[in-house]
Short mmCIF file of C-alpha atoms in Angstrom, two decimals:
data_model
loop_
_atom_site.label_atom_id
_atom_site.label_comp_id
_atom_site.label_asym_id
_atom_site.label_seq_id
_atom_site.Cartn_x
_atom_site.Cartn_y
_atom_site.Cartn_z
CA MET A 1 95.23 94.55 79.52
CA GLU A 2 98.56 92.72 79.88
CA ASP A 3 98.28 89.22 81.11
CA LEU A 4 99.69 89.13 84.74
CA SER A 5 98.85 85.71 85.49
CA LYS A 6 101.24 83.18 83.71
CA GLU A 7 103.90 83.01 86.71
CA VAL A 8 101.47 82.43 89.32
CA GLU A 9 103.14 79.66 91.70
CA CYS A 10 100.61 77.94 94.49
CA HIS A 11 101.75 76.26 97.02
CA THR A 12 100.34 73.92 99.83
CA GLU A 13 101.78 73.64 103.23
CA SER A 14 98.59 71.41 104.20
CA ASP A 15 95.13 71.19 103.78
CA THR A 16 94.68 74.69 105.67
CA CYS A 17 97.24 76.95 105.04
CA ARG A 18 97.37 77.64 100.80
CA LYS A 19 99.32 80.55 99.27
CA SER A 20 99.46 81.89 96.06
CA HIS A 21 102.70 83.12 94.86
CA HIS A 22 102.91 86.01 92.29
CA PRO A 23 104.91 87.57 90.61
CA GLU A 24 106.37 91.35 91.95
CA ARG A 25 104.75 93.15 88.84
CA VAL A 26 101.66 90.88 89.37
CA LYS A 27 101.42 92.59 92.97
CA LYS A 28 102.61 95.39 92.15
CA ASP A 29 99.81 96.13 89.39
CA LEU A 30 97.05 94.75 91.62
CA THR A 31 97.77 97.15 94.26
CA THR A 32 97.87 99.51 92.07
CA ARG A 33 94.22 98.82 90.66
CA LEU A 34 93.31 97.92 94.51
CA ASN A 35 94.22 101.94 95.47
CA ARG A 36 92.73 103.31 92.73
CA ILE A 37 89.22 101.39 93.42
CA GLU A 38 89.88 102.72 96.85
CA GLY A 39 90.36 105.95 96.00
CA GLN A 40 87.22 105.41 93.83
CA ILE A 41 84.98 104.46 96.77
CA ARG A 42 86.21 107.43 98.54
CA GLY A 43 85.43 109.57 95.99
CA ILE A 44 81.30 107.79 95.90
CA LYS A 45 81.34 108.13 99.55
CA GLY A 46 81.95 111.80 99.07
CA MET A 47 78.90 112.11 96.39
CA ILE A 48 76.63 110.88 98.91
CA GLU A 49 78.12 113.00 101.58
CA ARG A 50 77.53 116.22 99.18
CA ASP A 51 73.88 115.21 97.63
CA VAL A 52 75.28 114.32 94.04
CA TYR A 53 72.53 113.33 91.88
CA CYS A 54 72.09 109.69 92.14
CA ASP A 55 72.55 108.78 88.31
CA ASP A 56 75.80 110.03 88.22
CA VAL A 57 76.60 107.91 91.49
CA ILE A 58 75.44 105.15 90.08
CA THR A 59 77.69 105.82 87.01
CA GLN A 60 80.84 105.59 89.49
CA LEU A 61 79.57 102.76 91.34
CA SER A 62 78.92 100.95 87.81
CA ALA A 63 82.89 101.71 86.97
CA THR A 64 84.18 100.65 90.60
CA GLN A 65 82.45 97.21 90.36
CA SER A 66 83.65 97.05 86.57
CA ALA A 67 87.30 97.86 88.16
CA LEU A 68 87.20 95.46 90.79
CA ASN A 69 85.67 92.43 88.24
CA SER A 70 89.26 93.47 86.12
CA VAL A 71 90.88 92.65 89.65
CA ALA A 72 88.92 89.46 89.96
CA LYS A 73 89.79 88.33 86.19
CA ILE A 74 93.30 88.17 86.94
CA LEU A 75 93.41 86.60 89.78
CA LEU A 76 90.95 83.95 88.72
CA GLU A 77 93.09 83.81 85.59
CA GLY A 78 96.23 82.84 87.43
CA HIS A 79 94.05 80.76 90.00
CA VAL A 80 93.33 78.60 86.76
CA LYS A 81 96.98 78.99 85.29
CA GLY A 82 98.84 78.22 88.05
CA CYS A 83 97.15 76.60 91.20
CA VAL A 84 94.44 74.48 89.64
CA VAL A 85 96.56 73.38 87.21
CA ASP A 86 99.49 72.22 89.50
CA ARG A 87 96.81 70.53 91.74
CA LEU A 88 95.24 68.66 88.94
CA SER A 89 98.70 67.51 87.90
CA ASN A 90 99.66 66.48 91.46
CA GLY A 91 95.91 64.12 91.21
CA ASP A 92 93.83 66.63 93.42
CA ASN A 93 90.60 66.82 91.44
CA GLU A 94 88.57 68.60 94.77
CA VAL A 95 90.23 71.77 93.22
CA ILE A 96 87.31 71.52 90.07
CA ASP A 97 84.89 71.76 93.01
CA GLU A 98 86.41 74.69 94.54
CA LEU A 99 86.92 76.19 91.08
CA ILE A 100 83.41 75.73 90.30
CA VAL A 101 81.87 77.34 93.85
CA THR A 102 84.54 80.48 93.03
CA ILE A 103 83.13 80.94 89.76
CA GLN A 104 79.40 80.90 91.36
CA LYS A 105 80.58 83.57 93.77
CA LEU A 106 81.79 85.63 90.97
CA MET A 107 78.82 85.50 88.75
CA LYS A 108 76.74 86.37 91.90
CA LYS A 109 77.52 90.10 91.00
#
């Protein structure tokens, strides 16, 4: 998998308005992945409607979850290498607590 996270920039305009700015190639890759996942979800829905064997549906669900995890990994890597590093270098140590919460959310799955 190509490393798509090195160019992510994080801009904090205020405490309530934080944004990441991904390069266009990263946005394009993430959008392509999410479109593929969306298609997988539609396919799973169709499998349910057609009463496809449960094990086959579960296999497709597993593949879809794996694809979502890949998107999350790309975003998390970009967040750590971009936003977290930037905020730490600006003396904002609260970002560590935020990062821990984010990782805990990902690990619930």
